[in-house]
XYZ file of C-alpha atoms in Angstrom:
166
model
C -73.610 16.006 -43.298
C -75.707 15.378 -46.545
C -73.130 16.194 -48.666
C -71.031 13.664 -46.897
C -73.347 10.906 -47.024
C -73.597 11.611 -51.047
C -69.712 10.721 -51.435
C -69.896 7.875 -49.103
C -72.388 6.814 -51.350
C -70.577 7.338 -54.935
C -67.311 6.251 -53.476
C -69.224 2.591 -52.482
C -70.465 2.750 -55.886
C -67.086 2.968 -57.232
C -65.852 0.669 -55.341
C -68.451 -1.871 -56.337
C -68.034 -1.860 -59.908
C -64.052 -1.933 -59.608
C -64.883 -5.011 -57.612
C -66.739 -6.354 -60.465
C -64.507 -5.351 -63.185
C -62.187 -7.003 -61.350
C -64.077 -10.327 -60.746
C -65.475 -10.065 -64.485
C -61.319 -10.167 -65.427
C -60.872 -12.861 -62.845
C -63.343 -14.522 -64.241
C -62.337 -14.334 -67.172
C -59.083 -15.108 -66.457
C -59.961 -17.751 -64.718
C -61.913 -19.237 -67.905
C -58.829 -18.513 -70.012
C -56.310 -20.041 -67.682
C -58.374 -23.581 -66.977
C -59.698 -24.301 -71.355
C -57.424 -22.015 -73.393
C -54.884 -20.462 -72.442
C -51.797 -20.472 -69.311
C -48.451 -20.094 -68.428
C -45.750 -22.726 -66.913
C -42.236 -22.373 -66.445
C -39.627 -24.741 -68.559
C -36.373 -25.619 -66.973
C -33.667 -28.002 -67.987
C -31.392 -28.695 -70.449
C -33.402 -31.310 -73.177
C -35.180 -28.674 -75.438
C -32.038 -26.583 -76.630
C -31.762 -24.810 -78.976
C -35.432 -24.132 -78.986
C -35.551 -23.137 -75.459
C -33.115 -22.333 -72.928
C -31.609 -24.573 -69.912
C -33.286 -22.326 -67.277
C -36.447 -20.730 -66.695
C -38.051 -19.896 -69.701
C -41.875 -19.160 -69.344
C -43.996 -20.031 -72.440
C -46.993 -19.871 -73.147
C -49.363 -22.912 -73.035
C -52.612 -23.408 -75.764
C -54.750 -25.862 -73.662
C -57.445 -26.059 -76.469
C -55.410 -27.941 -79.301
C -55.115 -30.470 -76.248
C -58.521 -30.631 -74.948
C -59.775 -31.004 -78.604
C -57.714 -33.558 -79.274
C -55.967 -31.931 -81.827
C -52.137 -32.536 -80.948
C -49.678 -33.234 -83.754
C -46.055 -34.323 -85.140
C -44.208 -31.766 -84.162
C -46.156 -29.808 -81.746
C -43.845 -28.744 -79.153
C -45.913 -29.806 -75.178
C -46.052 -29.616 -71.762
C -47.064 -32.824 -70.088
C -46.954 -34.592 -66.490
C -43.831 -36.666 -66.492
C -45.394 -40.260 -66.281
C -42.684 -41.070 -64.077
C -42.443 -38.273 -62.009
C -46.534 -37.010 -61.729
C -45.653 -33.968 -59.767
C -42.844 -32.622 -62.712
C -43.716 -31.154 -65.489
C -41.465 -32.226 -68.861
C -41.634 -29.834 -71.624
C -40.947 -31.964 -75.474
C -42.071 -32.519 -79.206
C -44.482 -34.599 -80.623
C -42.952 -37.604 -82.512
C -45.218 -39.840 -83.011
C -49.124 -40.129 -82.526
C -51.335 -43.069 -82.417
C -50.464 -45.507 -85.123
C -47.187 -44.011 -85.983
C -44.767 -46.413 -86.253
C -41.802 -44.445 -84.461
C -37.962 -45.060 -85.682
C -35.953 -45.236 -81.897
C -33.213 -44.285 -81.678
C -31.283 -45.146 -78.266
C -27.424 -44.933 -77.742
C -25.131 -47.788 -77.942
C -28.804 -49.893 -79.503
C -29.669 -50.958 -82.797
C -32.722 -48.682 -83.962
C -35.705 -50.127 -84.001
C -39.309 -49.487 -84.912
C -42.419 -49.475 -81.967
C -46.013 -48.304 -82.820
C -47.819 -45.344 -80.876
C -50.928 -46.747 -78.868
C -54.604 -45.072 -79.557
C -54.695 -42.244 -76.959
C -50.677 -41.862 -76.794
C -47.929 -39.900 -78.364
C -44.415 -40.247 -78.366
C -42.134 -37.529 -77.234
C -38.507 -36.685 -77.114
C -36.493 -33.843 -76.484
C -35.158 -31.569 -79.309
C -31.640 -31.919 -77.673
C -31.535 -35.664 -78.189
C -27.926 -36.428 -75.954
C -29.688 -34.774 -72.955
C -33.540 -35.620 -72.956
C -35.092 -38.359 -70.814
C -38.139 -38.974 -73.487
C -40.270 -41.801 -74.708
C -37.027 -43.467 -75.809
C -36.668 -44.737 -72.140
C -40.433 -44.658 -71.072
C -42.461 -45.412 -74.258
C -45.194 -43.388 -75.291
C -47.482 -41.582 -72.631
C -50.937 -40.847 -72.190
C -52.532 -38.076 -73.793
C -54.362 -37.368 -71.017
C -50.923 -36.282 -69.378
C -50.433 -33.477 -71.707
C -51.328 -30.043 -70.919
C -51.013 -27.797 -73.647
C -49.204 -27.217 -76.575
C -46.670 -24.696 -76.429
C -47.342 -21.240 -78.164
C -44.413 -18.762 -77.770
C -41.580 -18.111 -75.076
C -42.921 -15.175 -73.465
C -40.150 -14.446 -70.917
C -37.369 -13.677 -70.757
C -39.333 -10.492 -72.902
C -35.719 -9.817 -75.131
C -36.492 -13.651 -76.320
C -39.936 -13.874 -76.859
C -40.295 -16.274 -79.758
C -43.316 -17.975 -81.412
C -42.200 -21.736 -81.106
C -42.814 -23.519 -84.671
C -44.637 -27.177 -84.508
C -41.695 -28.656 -86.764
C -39.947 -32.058 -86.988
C -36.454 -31.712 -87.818
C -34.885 -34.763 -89.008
């Protein structure tokens, strides 16, 4: 009877700190996900060839944003400001006071500044990205984070450069 009590006992004990390993990693995880670090998926066709039509998973750095550290070229994951609910994966254009060369099809280009507190984003796949050529710059606010690496499918992970191709 005693000796059954004493694993009762050592078993709860077990089970207590496996509990709070696991809410120390949730925790943790939890601090991770929210200020540095989290995952989205990317679908659609407007980022090629830097990522794929459907359902690549990347991984998002939420710290760049929330310092206010974004740049030309960074690749992002923002709210679509006309769509709140959908998330638009581009690159970084423009930032505030860039004056930003658009070019629209069928239109003459034409230069338009970047507000303080906005960027300007288009698609790396120009002929099939709904960008800031048709809604202007957005919000800053909208973005976030900056995208890190495609982490799945695994056979294409790939550490996504922040570069402007011209």
């Amino acid at each position: 009877h005693h000796h059954m009590q004493g694993r009762i006992i050592a078993e709860a004990n077990e089970v207590r700190r496996t509990a709070w390993d696991l809410i120390k990693f949730g925790c943790f995880f939890y601090f991770t996900k929210s200020v540095v670090f989290d995952i989205t998926l990317t679908e659609g066709e407007s980022m090629k060839p830097t990522l794929n039509g459907r359902g690549d998973i990347v991984l998002l750095d939420k710290l760049t944003v929330n310092l206010g550290r974004i740049k030309r070229g960074d690749v992002v994951v923002s709210s679509s400001p006309v769509h709140p609910q959908q998330l638009i994966c581009k690159r970084v254009i423009g930032i505030a006071g860039d004056d930003v060369l658009v070019r629209k099809y069928g239109e003459l280009p034409y230069y338009e500044q970047v507000p303080q507190g906005h960027v300007w984003v288009e698609g790396d796949n120009k002929r099939f990205s709904k960008d800031s050529r048709d809604y202007g710059p957005i919000p800053q606010q909208l973005i976030l984070g900056r995208v890190l690496a495609r982490v799945w499918p695994l056979t294409q992970f790939q550490v996504i450069r922040s570069n402007l191709t011209e």
